[in-house]
Amino acid sequence: MRQFVVIAHEAPADGNFTLNDLAGAGRIDLLCRCVNSALLLSHAVRENVRLHIVVDDTVAIEIDGSTVRHLHPDERSIAARLQNALQAAEEAIGYQPVESAPGIKTYRLGVAETLDRIEAGTIIQLHEDGTPIVEQEPPADPIFVLADHQSVTDTEQTLLDTHCDQRITLGPQAIHADQAITVANNYLDTEGFTQY
Amino acid sequence: MRQFVVIAHEAPADGNFTLNDLAGAGRIDLLCRCVNSALLLSHAVRENVRLHIVVDDTVAIEIDGSTVRHLHPDERSIAARLQNALQAAEEAIGYQPVESAPGIKTYRLGVAETLDRIEAGTIIQLHEDGTPIVEQEPPADPIFVLADHQSVTDTEQTLLDTHCDQRITLGPQAIHADQAITVANNYLDTEGFTQY
């Protein structure tokens, strides 16, 4: 299984935002595109992917490609799903999530607890100073960790240093988080592709 | 220079749509994400990229990374820019464009005329039956041609067969047009990256 963990710094953890200004709502637009990039193919869902969005180090939304339904690719419809998930958070208690829709669960957990909770795999920080991804054999169950439009804080980096098994860069350009997820997915898709 | 040509089939060429339902407006949401993928880096613009969106085989919007200003990554703000460009089309006359904003020009041209008009380069159709991109040395001035959420029509394919120099696939999965642009950009970014 592939997993992505996106650390969101400014998105409102209470889901209090308007769908008419997603960029102004702590860059919810970016998180919506991360959902799209992680989980959607053309006319299909990536059933082998789980995405975790940790908002404000207090709320974690998990979207599971194998069970999520009716996920559309545009930002506005995804934002409505995230808003529902965030607003459901008050019903969640730590490791006991609330499921706001099939395949979408909300936990009251931060980054550290999320990395502890999720299914095991090789935890990989996407980082500009990492090893080029093309030089690294992809692990069987990668868990890519990346931040939204802001860099990880020093506190978060200290945490990631203790949790991450690898640090990888996708290229010489600093790209958006959603673009990075698209590239990582493609890299895993095409592993061995030339052999077919 | 890198160029992308996106063939849009259902977007309203007159720009008559609401920003509150981009997916319902002939999938303007997808075109917005193509603009993002083609032209935006994290906190920067790709100055070496031009994107051409041909709508309904009658109107072509060109966005030039070297001159465009204030381009934000969210779908809604990009949609407003595309709407302005489409609504300006009536002032354009064939190869004489109208510039709705710095770096954004609208031509009254279809796919064939757009491919004839744009700066020369190697025209590459992104196609599931193409050669895997990793097996192909990237040309100096690639022009990637791809369609929106719908496949190219038989008529368009006949046209592309006469114009395209190469046919390339990005991987075994059918991904969205905007995701394909992200992957192509990353592929060009990282060419030779392991040597650094």
mmCIF file of C-alpha atoms in Angstrom:
data_model
loop_
_atom_site.group_PDB
_atom_site.id
_atom_site.type_symbol
_atom_site.label_atom_id
_atom_site.label_comp_id
_atom_site.label_asym_id
_atom_site.label_seq_id
_atom_site.Cartn_x
_atom_site.Cartn_y
_atom_site.Cartn_z
ATOM 1 C CA MET A 1 0.000 0.000 0.000
ATOM 2 C CA ARG A 2 1.023 3.594 -0.639
ATOM 3 C CA GLN A 3 0.364 6.255 1.920
ATOM 4 C CA PHE A 4 0.827 10.000 1.942
ATOM 5 C CA VAL A 5 0.878 12.183 5.055
ATOM 6 C CA VAL A 6 0.359 15.893 4.415
ATOM 7 C CA ILE A 7 1.121 18.295 7.263
ATOM 8 C CA ALA A 8 -1.230 21.283 7.010
ATOM 9 C CA HIS A 9 -0.226 24.348 8.978
ATOM 10 C CA GLU A 10 -2.852 27.004 8.373
ATOM 11 C CA ALA A 11 -6.049 25.229 7.408
ATOM 12 C CA PRO A 12 -8.841 25.813 9.936
ATOM 13 C CA ALA A 13 -9.097 22.622 12.013
ATOM 14 C CA ASP A 14 -12.730 23.376 12.865
ATOM 15 C CA GLY A 15 -13.756 23.337 9.194
ATOM 16 C CA ASN A 16 -15.022 26.894 9.448
ATOM 17 C CA PHE A 17 -14.441 28.255 5.949
ATOM 18 C CA THR A 18 -16.387 29.226 2.844
ATOM 19 C CA LEU A 19 -16.210 27.148 -0.315
ATOM 20 C CA ASN A 20 -15.946 30.416 -2.257
ATOM 21 C CA ASP A 21 -12.465 31.244 -0.935
ATOM 22 C CA LEU A 22 -10.475 28.062 -0.452
ATOM 23 C CA ALA A 23 -7.112 29.761 -0.936
ATOM 24 C CA GLY A 24 -8.002 32.243 1.780
ATOM 25 C CA ALA A 25 -8.952 29.423 4.143
ATOM 26 C CA GLY A 26 -5.421 28.437 5.093
ATOM 27 C CA ARG A 27 -4.812 27.049 1.623
ATOM 28 C CA ILE A 28 -7.542 24.419 1.672
ATOM 29 C CA ASP A 29 -7.265 24.564 -2.145
ATOM 30 C CA LEU A 30 -3.846 22.953 -1.934
ATOM 31 C CA LEU A 31 -5.104 20.206 0.374
ATOM 32 C CA CYS A 32 -7.938 19.499 -2.077
ATOM 33 C CA ARG A 33 -5.457 19.070 -4.895
ATOM 34 C CA CYS A 34 -3.442 16.739 -2.666
ATOM 35 C CA VAL A 35 -6.546 14.566 -2.296
ATOM 36 C CA ASN A 36 -6.965 14.571 -6.070
ATOM 37 C CA SER A 37 -3.297 13.790 -6.748
ATOM 38 C CA ALA A 38 -3.067 11.038 -4.180
ATOM 39 C CA LEU A 39 -6.304 9.222 -4.902
ATOM 40 C CA LEU A 40 -7.630 9.925 -8.364
ATOM 41 C CA LEU A 41 -6.796 8.461 -11.709
ATOM 42 C CA SER A 42 -8.615 9.361 -14.898
ATOM 43 C CA HIS A 43 -12.133 8.023 -14.264
ATOM 44 C CA ALA A 44 -10.950 5.798 -11.398
ATOM 45 C CA VAL A 45 -9.755 5.795 -7.794
ATOM 46 C CA ARG A 46 -6.370 4.539 -6.630
ATOM 47 C CA GLU A 47 -7.555 1.740 -4.385
ATOM 48 C CA ASN A 48 -4.050 1.052 -3.067
ATOM 49 C CA VAL A 49 -3.585 4.538 -1.623
ATOM 50 C CA ARG A 50 -4.410 6.107 1.734
ATOM 51 C CA LEU A 51 -3.997 9.821 2.307
ATOM 52 C CA HIS A 52 -3.677 11.381 5.757
ATOM 53 C CA ILE A 53 -4.017 15.132 6.206
ATOM 54 C CA VAL A 54 -2.960 16.367 9.632
ATOM 55 C CA VAL A 55 -4.385 19.805 10.328
ATOM 56 C CA ASP A 56 -2.933 22.076 13.009
ATOM 57 C CA ASP A 57 -1.265 19.059 14.645
ATOM 58 C CA THR A 58 -4.603 18.200 16.239
ATOM 59 C CA VAL A 59 -6.929 16.654 13.656
ATOM 60 C CA ALA A 60 -6.063 13.943 11.136
ATOM 61 C CA ILE A 61 -8.293 13.092 8.176
ATOM 62 C CA GLU A 62 -7.738 9.722 6.528
ATOM 63 C CA ILE A 63 -9.097 9.030 3.056
ATOM 64 C CA ASP A 64 -8.871 5.415 1.973
ATOM 65 C CA GLY A 65 -8.910 4.803 -1.769
ATOM 66 C CA SER A 66 -10.294 1.317 -1.342
ATOM 67 C CA THR A 67 -13.501 2.467 0.343
ATOM 68 C CA VAL A 68 -14.052 6.133 -0.517
ATOM 69 C CA ARG A 69 -17.041 6.809 -2.784
ATOM 70 C CA HIS A 70 -18.105 9.591 -5.133
ATOM 71 C CA LEU A 71 -14.828 11.468 -4.947
ATOM 72 C CA HIS A 72 -14.755 14.106 -7.675
ATOM 73 C CA PRO A 73 -11.564 15.818 -8.812
ATOM 74 C CA ASP A 74 -12.468 19.513 -8.485
ATOM 75 C CA GLU A 75 -11.329 21.552 -5.489
ATOM 76 C CA ARG A 76 -14.780 22.720 -4.467
ATOM 77 C CA SER A 77 -16.353 19.292 -4.139
ATOM 78 C CA ILE A 78 -13.307 17.909 -2.328
ATOM 79 C CA ALA A 79 -13.319 20.933 -0.015
ATOM 80 C CA ALA A 80 -16.887 20.109 0.966
ATOM 81 C CA ARG A 81 -15.763 16.593 1.897
ATOM 82 C CA LEU A 82 -12.852 17.935 3.956
ATOM 83 C CA GLN A 83 -15.132 20.448 5.634
ATOM 84 C CA ASN A 84 -17.520 17.672 6.678
ATOM 85 C CA ALA A 85 -14.605 15.632 7.980
ATOM 86 C CA LEU A 86 -13.191 18.553 9.986
ATOM 87 C CA GLN A 87 -16.583 19.460 11.409
ATOM 88 C CA ALA A 88 -17.030 15.854 12.521
ATOM 89 C CA ALA A 89 -13.811 16.005 14.535
ATOM 90 C CA GLU A 90 -15.504 16.957 17.766
ATOM 91 C CA GLU A 91 -17.186 13.544 17.802
ATOM 92 C CA ALA A 92 -13.826 11.771 17.536
ATOM 93 C CA ILE A 93 -11.851 10.737 20.595
ATOM 94 C CA GLY A 94 -8.135 10.214 19.946
ATOM 95 C CA TYR A 95 -7.632 6.884 18.234
ATOM 96 C CA GLN A 96 -11.400 6.398 17.930
ATOM 97 C CA PRO A 97 -12.284 8.098 14.664
ATOM 98 C CA VAL A 98 -15.549 9.340 13.308
ATOM 99 C CA GLU A 99 -16.408 8.395 9.731
ATOM 100 C CA SER A 100 -17.967 11.410 8.035
ATOM 101 C CA ALA A 101 -18.483 9.467 4.791
ATOM 102 C CA PRO A 102 -17.484 6.039 3.489
ATOM 103 C CA GLY A 103 -13.707 5.870 3.425
ATOM 104 C CA ILE A 104 -13.213 9.226 5.166
ATOM 105 C CA LYS A 105 -12.307 9.113 8.848
ATOM 106 C CA THR A 106 -11.372 11.874 11.252
ATOM 107 C CA TYR A 107 -9.078 11.334 14.231
ATOM 108 C CA ARG A 108 -8.164 13.781 16.953
ATOM 109 C CA LEU A 109 -4.478 13.085 16.542
ATOM 110 C CA GLY A 110 -1.380 15.098 15.668
ATOM 111 C CA VAL A 111 1.514 14.288 13.360
ATOM 112 C CA ALA A 112 3.431 12.041 15.779
ATOM 113 C CA GLU A 113 0.359 10.008 16.752
ATOM 114 C CA THR A 114 -0.671 9.698 13.102
ATOM 115 C CA LEU A 115 2.722 8.304 12.122
ATOM 116 C CA ASP A 116 2.459 5.876 15.034
ATOM 117 C CA ARG A 117 -1.099 4.880 14.179
ATOM 118 C CA ILE A 118 -1.039 4.224 10.454
ATOM 119 C CA GLU A 119 -0.293 0.903 8.870
ATOM 120 C CA ALA A 120 3.392 0.063 8.873
ATOM 121 C CA GLY A 121 5.679 0.926 5.985
ATOM 122 C CA THR A 122 8.825 2.771 5.050
ATOM 123 C CA ILE A 123 8.445 6.406 6.068
ATOM 124 C CA ILE A 124 9.965 8.766 3.521
ATOM 125 C CA GLN A 125 10.232 12.503 3.949
ATOM 126 C CA LEU A 126 10.011 14.424 0.691
ATOM 127 C CA HIS A 127 12.708 17.032 1.115
ATOM 128 C CA GLU A 128 14.774 19.150 -1.244
ATOM 129 C CA ASP A 129 18.003 17.898 0.326
ATOM 130 C CA GLY A 130 17.107 14.223 -0.014
ATOM 131 C CA THR A 131 18.442 11.532 -2.297
ATOM 132 C CA PRO A 132 17.089 11.830 -5.881
ATOM 133 C CA ILE A 133 14.132 9.457 -6.109
ATOM 134 C CA VAL A 134 15.464 7.867 -9.292
ATOM 135 C CA GLU A 135 18.500 6.637 -7.368
ATOM 136 C CA GLN A 136 16.412 4.878 -4.756
ATOM 137 C CA GLU A 137 14.655 1.540 -5.124
ATOM 138 C CA PRO A 138 11.055 2.181 -4.051
ATOM 139 C CA PRO A 139 10.065 0.279 -0.903
ATOM 140 C CA ALA A 140 7.095 -2.073 -0.915
ATOM 141 C CA ASP A 141 4.927 0.066 1.369
ATOM 142 C CA PRO A 142 6.046 3.671 1.124
ATOM 143 C CA ILE A 143 4.650 6.368 3.402
ATOM 144 C CA PHE A 144 5.538 9.768 1.949
ATOM 145 C CA VAL A 145 5.484 12.676 4.391
ATOM 146 C CA LEU A 146 5.359 16.243 3.147
ATOM 147 C CA ALA A 147 4.183 19.681 4.217
ATOM 148 C CA ASP A 148 1.668 22.033 2.637
ATOM 149 C CA HIS A 149 2.765 25.432 1.245
ATOM 150 C CA GLN A 150 4.887 26.076 4.325
ATOM 151 C CA SER A 151 8.073 24.227 5.196
ATOM 152 C CA VAL A 152 8.020 21.927 8.189
ATOM 153 C CA THR A 153 8.804 23.708 11.432
ATOM 154 C CA ASP A 154 11.936 22.922 13.428
ATOM 155 C CA THR A 155 9.807 20.993 15.917
ATOM 156 C CA GLU A 156 8.232 18.966 13.113
ATOM 157 C CA GLN A 157 11.615 18.306 11.546
ATOM 158 C CA THR A 158 12.962 16.974 14.846
ATOM 159 C CA LEU A 159 9.946 14.678 15.005
ATOM 160 C CA LEU A 160 10.396 13.534 11.414
ATOM 161 C CA ASP A 161 14.103 12.895 11.988
ATOM 162 C CA THR A 162 13.140 10.265 14.532
ATOM 163 C CA HIS A 163 10.339 8.721 12.448
ATOM 164 C CA CYS A 164 11.578 8.789 8.857
ATOM 165 C CA ASP A 165 13.566 5.973 7.280
ATOM 166 C CA GLN A 166 14.527 7.889 4.148
ATOM 167 C CA ARG A 167 14.698 11.412 2.815
ATOM 168 C CA ILE A 168 14.049 11.787 -0.890
ATOM 169 C CA THR A 169 13.891 14.631 -3.394
ATOM 170 C CA LEU A 170 11.822 14.494 -6.567
ATOM 171 C CA GLY A 171 13.912 16.906 -8.592
ATOM 172 C CA PRO A 172 15.788 20.174 -8.634
ATOM 173 C CA GLN A 173 12.650 22.355 -8.715
ATOM 174 C CA ALA A 174 10.571 23.196 -5.641
ATOM 175 C CA ILE A 175 7.115 22.009 -6.648
ATOM 176 C CA HIS A 176 3.748 22.167 -4.885
ATOM 177 C CA ALA A 177 2.766 19.425 -2.446
ATOM 178 C CA ASP A 178 0.045 18.139 -4.785
ATOM 179 C CA GLN A 179 2.477 18.101 -7.699
ATOM 180 C CA ALA A 180 4.943 16.164 -5.550
ATOM 181 C CA ILE A 181 2.295 13.550 -4.787
ATOM 182 C CA THR A 182 1.528 13.213 -8.501
ATOM 183 C CA VAL A 183 5.206 12.690 -9.283
ATOM 184 C CA ALA A 184 5.641 10.152 -6.468
ATOM 185 C CA ASN A 185 2.596 8.209 -7.630
ATOM 186 C CA ASN A 186 3.877 8.211 -11.195
ATOM 187 C CA TYR A 187 7.292 7.086 -10.039
ATOM 188 C CA LEU A 188 5.753 4.112 -8.257
ATOM 189 C CA ASP A 189 3.412 3.414 -11.192
ATOM 190 C CA THR A 190 6.231 3.260 -13.682
ATOM 191 C CA GLU A 191 8.688 1.235 -11.640
ATOM 192 C CA GLY A 192 9.667 -1.528 -14.024
ATOM 193 C CA PHE A 193 7.338 -0.091 -16.675
ATOM 194 C CA THR A 194 10.011 -0.224 -19.371
ATOM 195 C CA GLN A 195 10.161 -3.995 -18.907
ATOM 196 C CA TYR A 196 6.621 -4.518 -20.183
ATOM 197 C CA MET B 1 11.165 26.303 -24.275
ATOM 198 C CA ARG B 2 8.507 23.864 -23.136
ATOM 199 C CA GLN B 3 5.000 24.104 -24.468
ATOM 200 C CA PHE B 4 1.786 22.291 -23.673
ATOM 201 C CA VAL B 5 -1.309 22.237 -25.862
ATOM 202 C CA VAL B 6 -4.497 21.122 -24.131
ATOM 203 C CA ILE B 7 -7.495 20.293 -26.312
ATOM 204 C CA ALA B 8 -10.676 21.182 -24.405
ATOM 205 C CA HIS B 9 -13.869 19.646 -25.721
ATOM 206 C CA GLU B 10 -16.694 20.801 -23.482
ATOM 207 C CA ALA B 11 -15.605 24.058 -21.873
ATOM 208 C CA PRO B 12 -17.828 26.977 -22.929
ATOM 209 C CA ALA B 13 -15.867 28.964 -25.515
ATOM 210 C CA ASP B 14 -17.827 32.133 -24.697
ATOM 211 C CA GLY B 15 -16.681 32.081 -21.065
ATOM 212 C CA ASN B 16 -20.268 31.913 -19.862
ATOM 213 C CA PHE B 17 -19.994 29.957 -16.620
ATOM 214 C CA THR B 18 -20.189 30.499 -12.874
ATOM 215 C CA LEU B 19 -17.103 30.289 -10.695
ATOM 216 C CA ASN B 20 -19.194 28.297 -8.205
ATOM 217 C CA ASP B 21 -19.510 25.258 -10.473
ATOM 218 C CA LEU B 22 -16.342 24.827 -12.506
ATOM 219 C CA ALA B 23 -16.757 21.078 -12.892
ATOM 220 C CA GLY B 24 -20.231 21.632 -14.307
ATOM 221 C CA ALA B 25 -18.865 24.177 -16.783
ATOM 222 C CA GLY B 26 -17.427 21.658 -19.220
ATOM 223 C CA ARG B 27 -14.712 20.754 -16.734
ATOM 224 C CA ILE B 28 -13.123 24.165 -16.444
ATOM 225 C CA ASP B 29 -11.735 22.855 -13.129
ATOM 226 C CA LEU B 30 -9.480 20.494 -15.038
ATOM 227 C CA LEU B 31 -8.255 23.263 -17.328
ATOM 228 C CA CYS B 32 -7.443 25.390 -14.277
ATOM 229 C CA ARG B 33 -5.353 22.607 -12.824
ATOM 230 C CA CYS B 34 -3.581 22.300 -16.181
ATOM 231 C CA VAL B 35 -2.626 25.973 -15.922
ATOM 232 C CA ASN B 36 -1.308 25.347 -12.413
ATOM 233 C CA SER B 37 0.620 22.214 -13.393
ATOM 234 C CA ALA B 38 2.144 23.732 -16.489
ATOM 235 C CA LEU B 39 3.172 27.095 -15.115
ATOM 236 C CA LEU B 40 3.493 27.094 -11.344
ATOM 237 C CA LEU B 41 6.283 26.021 -9.088
ATOM 238 C CA SER B 42 6.189 26.446 -5.327
ATOM 239 C CA HIS B 43 6.194 30.241 -4.917
ATOM 240 C CA ALA B 44 7.397 30.785 -8.487
ATOM 241 C CA VAL B 45 6.366 30.686 -12.141
ATOM 242 C CA ARG B 46 7.947 28.477 -14.773
ATOM 243 C CA GLU B 47 9.269 31.179 -17.063
ATOM 244 C CA ASN B 48 10.309 28.682 -19.732
ATOM 245 C CA VAL B 49 6.789 27.329 -20.279
ATOM 246 C CA ARG B 50 3.915 28.352 -22.531
ATOM 247 C CA LEU B 51 0.524 26.734 -22.215
ATOM 248 C CA HIS B 52 -2.079 26.763 -24.976
ATOM 249 C CA ILE B 53 -5.666 25.761 -24.256
ATOM 250 C CA VAL B 54 -7.778 25.265 -27.371
ATOM 251 C CA VAL B 55 -11.477 25.411 -26.548
ATOM 252 C CA ASP B 56 -14.100 23.958 -28.874
ATOM 253 C CA ASP B 57 -11.600 24.074 -31.757
ATOM 254 C CA THR B 58 -12.330 27.777 -32.137
ATOM 255 C CA VAL B 59 -10.606 29.744 -29.365
ATOM 256 C CA ALA B 60 -7.019 29.338 -28.178
ATOM 257 C CA ILE B 61 -5.747 30.857 -24.936
ATOM 258 C CA GLU B 62 -1.991 31.209 -24.578
ATOM 259 C CA ILE B 63 -0.425 31.753 -21.159
ATOM 260 C CA ASP B 64 3.257 32.644 -21.240
ATOM 261 C CA GLY B 65 5.197 31.911 -18.057
ATOM 262 C CA SER B 66 7.766 34.577 -18.839
ATOM 263 C CA THR B 67 5.250 37.426 -18.824
ATOM 264 C CA VAL B 68 2.176 36.300 -16.875
ATOM 265 C CA ARG B 69 1.631 38.085 -13.561
ATOM 266 C CA HIS B 70 -0.229 37.354 -10.335
ATOM 267 C CA LEU B 71 -1.087 33.785 -11.251
ATOM 268 C CA HIS B 72 -2.380 32.002 -8.162
ATOM 269 C CA PRO B 73 -2.615 28.228 -7.891
ATOM 270 C CA ASP B 74 -6.258 27.711 -6.871
ATOM 271 C CA GLU B 75 -8.873 26.709 -9.421
ATOM 272 C CA ARG B 76 -11.227 29.598 -8.709
ATOM 273 C CA SER B 77 -8.737 32.377 -9.320
ATOM 274 C CA ILE B 78 -7.377 30.685 -12.435
ATOM 275 C CA ALA B 79 -10.930 30.162 -13.691
ATOM 276 C CA ALA B 80 -11.540 33.889 -13.426
ATOM 277 C CA ARG B 81 -8.479 34.485 -15.601
ATOM 278 C CA LEU B 82 -9.652 31.937 -18.174
ATOM 279 C CA GLN B 83 -13.126 33.447 -18.140
ATOM 280 C CA ASN B 84 -11.701 36.888 -18.898
ATOM 281 C CA ALA B 85 -9.611 35.426 -21.697
ATOM 282 C CA LEU B 86 -12.572 33.601 -23.245
ATOM 283 C CA GLN B 87 -14.828 36.634 -22.981
ATOM 284 C CA ALA B 88 -12.173 38.697 -24.757
ATOM 285 C CA ALA B 89 -12.207 36.302 -27.722
ATOM 286 C CA GLU B 90 -14.728 38.318 -29.705
ATOM 287 C CA GLU B 91 -12.161 41.109 -29.994
ATOM 288 C CA ALA B 92 -9.589 38.741 -31.493
ATOM 289 C CA ILE B 93 -9.300 38.173 -35.217
ATOM 290 C CA GLY B 94 -7.603 34.913 -36.166
ATOM 291 C CA TYR B 95 -3.862 35.291 -35.751
ATOM 292 C CA GLN B 96 -4.335 38.736 -34.194
ATOM 293 C CA PRO B 97 -4.824 38.005 -30.504
ATOM 294 C CA VAL B 98 -6.294 40.065 -27.726
ATOM 295 C CA GLU B 99 -4.335 40.235 -24.477
ATOM 296 C CA SER B 100 -6.790 40.023 -21.583
ATOM 297 C CA ALA B 101 -3.982 40.356 -19.035
ATOM 298 C CA PRO B 102 -0.172 40.435 -19.165
ATOM 299 C CA GLY B 103 1.015 37.128 -20.573
ATOM 300 C CA ILE B 104 -2.489 35.885 -21.414
ATOM 301 C CA LYS B 105 -3.531 36.098 -25.063
ATOM 302 C CA THR B 106 -6.652 34.863 -26.824
ATOM 303 C CA TYR B 107 -6.673 33.822 -30.473
ATOM 304 C CA ARG B 108 -9.639 32.804 -32.578
ATOM 305 C CA LEU B 109 -7.884 29.692 -33.799
ATOM 306 C CA GLY B 110 -8.497 25.956 -33.646
ATOM 307 C CA VAL B 111 -6.133 23.080 -32.933
ATOM 308 C CA ALA B 112 -4.552 22.883 -36.394
ATOM 309 C CA GLU B 113 -3.945 26.625 -36.633
ATOM 310 C CA THR B 114 -2.558 26.694 -33.099
ATOM 311 C CA LEU B 115 -0.047 23.963 -33.872
ATOM 312 C CA ASP B 116 0.932 25.879 -37.000
ATOM 313 C CA ARG B 117 1.190 29.185 -35.156
ATOM 314 C CA ILE B 118 3.200 28.393 -32.046
ATOM 315 C CA GLU B 119 6.948 28.576 -31.814
ATOM 316 C CA ALA B 120 8.663 25.610 -33.426
ATOM 317 C CA GLY B 121 9.610 22.512 -31.493
ATOM 318 C CA THR B 122 9.157 18.762 -31.372
ATOM 319 C CA ILE B 123 5.438 17.996 -31.177
ATOM 320 C CA ILE B 124 4.718 15.081 -28.870
ATOM 321 C CA GLN B 125 1.316 13.550 -28.348
ATOM 322 C CA LEU B 126 0.793 12.146 -24.870
ATOM 323 C CA HIS B 127 -0.970 8.880 -25.575
ATOM 324 C CA GLU B 128 -1.399 5.617 -23.699
ATOM 325 C CA ASP B 129 -0.032 3.645 -26.654
ATOM 326 C CA GLY B 130 3.115 5.736 -26.983
ATOM 327 C CA THR B 131 6.731 4.975 -26.168
ATOM 328 C CA PRO B 132 7.469 5.110 -22.407
ATOM 329 C CA ILE B 133 8.859 8.573 -21.699
ATOM 330 C CA VAL B 134 11.831 7.154 -19.820
ATOM 331 C CA GLU B 135 12.998 5.438 -22.999
ATOM 332 C CA GLN B 136 13.000 8.658 -24.977
ATOM 333 C CA GLU B 137 15.630 11.367 -24.900
ATOM 334 C CA PRO B 138 13.702 14.601 -24.301
ATOM 335 C CA PRO B 139 13.929 17.033 -27.210
ATOM 336 C CA ALA B 140 15.236 20.560 -26.696
ATOM 337 C CA ASP B 141 11.903 22.274 -27.344
ATOM 338 C CA PRO B 142 9.092 19.854 -26.586
ATOM 339 C CA ILE B 143 5.480 20.661 -27.368
ATOM 340 C CA PHE B 144 3.256 18.216 -25.523
ATOM 341 C CA VAL B 145 -0.267 17.806 -26.892
ATOM 342 C CA LEU B 146 -2.994 16.227 -24.800
ATOM 343 C CA ALA B 147 -6.746 16.255 -24.390
ATOM 344 C CA ASP B 148 -8.921 17.167 -21.426
ATOM 345 C CA HIS B 149 -11.116 14.545 -19.708
ATOM 346 C CA GLN B 150 -12.270 13.220 -23.068
ATOM 347 C CA SER B 151 -10.119 11.337 -25.539
ATOM 348 C CA VAL B 152 -9.225 13.050 -28.787
ATOM 349 C CA THR B 153 -11.825 12.538 -31.499
ATOM 350 C CA ASP B 154 -11.043 10.579 -34.660
ATOM 351 C CA THR B 155 -10.849 13.858 -36.559
ATOM 352 C CA GLU B 156 -8.408 15.297 -34.024
ATOM 353 C CA GLN B 157 -6.330 12.126 -34.092
ATOM 354 C CA THR B 158 -6.032 12.314 -37.869
ATOM 355 C CA LEU B 159 -4.861 15.900 -37.484
ATOM 356 C CA LEU B 160 -2.368 14.988 -34.772
ATOM 357 C CA ASP B 161 -1.037 12.095 -36.857
ATOM 358 C CA THR B 162 0.086 14.625 -39.450
ATOM 359 C CA HIS B 163 1.503 17.129 -36.937
ATOM 360 C CA CYS B 164 3.128 15.052 -34.218
ATOM 361 C CA ASP B 165 6.743 13.944 -34.301
ATOM 362 C CA GLN B 166 6.486 11.526 -31.370
ATOM 363 C CA ARG B 167 3.899 9.695 -29.328
ATOM 364 C CA ILE B 168 4.795 9.155 -25.691
ATOM 365 C CA THR B 169 3.170 7.547 -22.667
ATOM 366 C CA LEU B 170 3.942 8.598 -19.103
ATOM 367 C CA GLY B 171 3.135 5.286 -17.456
ATOM 368 C CA PRO B 172 0.751 2.365 -17.244
ATOM 369 C CA GLN B 173 -1.992 4.302 -15.416
ATOM 370 C CA ALA B 174 -4.446 6.639 -17.128
ATOM 371 C CA ILE B 175 -3.935 9.897 -15.236
ATOM 372 C CA HIS B 176 -5.641 13.274 -15.505
ATOM 373 C CA ALA B 177 -4.395 15.835 -18.017
ATOM 374 C CA ASP B 178 -3.090 18.108 -15.259
ATOM 375 C CA GLN B 179 -1.304 15.205 -13.593
ATOM 376 C CA ALA B 180 0.253 14.320 -16.949
ATOM 377 C CA ILE B 181 1.574 17.862 -17.319
ATOM 378 C CA THR B 182 3.079 17.687 -13.824
ATOM 379 C CA VAL B 183 4.810 14.422 -14.658
ATOM 380 C CA ALA B 184 6.111 15.735 -17.987
ATOM 381 C CA ASN B 185 7.457 18.872 -16.320
ATOM 382 C CA ASN B 186 9.162 16.795 -13.643
ATOM 383 C CA TYR B 187 10.619 14.495 -16.254
ATOM 384 C CA LEU B 188 12.173 17.460 -18.043
ATOM 385 C CA ASP B 189 13.276 19.017 -14.741
ATOM 386 C CA THR B 190 15.100 15.913 -13.638
ATOM 387 C CA GLU B 191 16.777 15.031 -16.921
ATOM 388 C CA GLY B 192 20.349 14.557 -15.890
ATOM 389 C CA PHE B 193 19.480 15.368 -12.267
ATOM 390 C CA THR B 194 21.312 12.305 -10.951
ATOM 391 C CA GLN B 195 24.519 13.729 -12.365
ATOM 392 C CA TYR B 196 24.483 16.714 -10.013
#
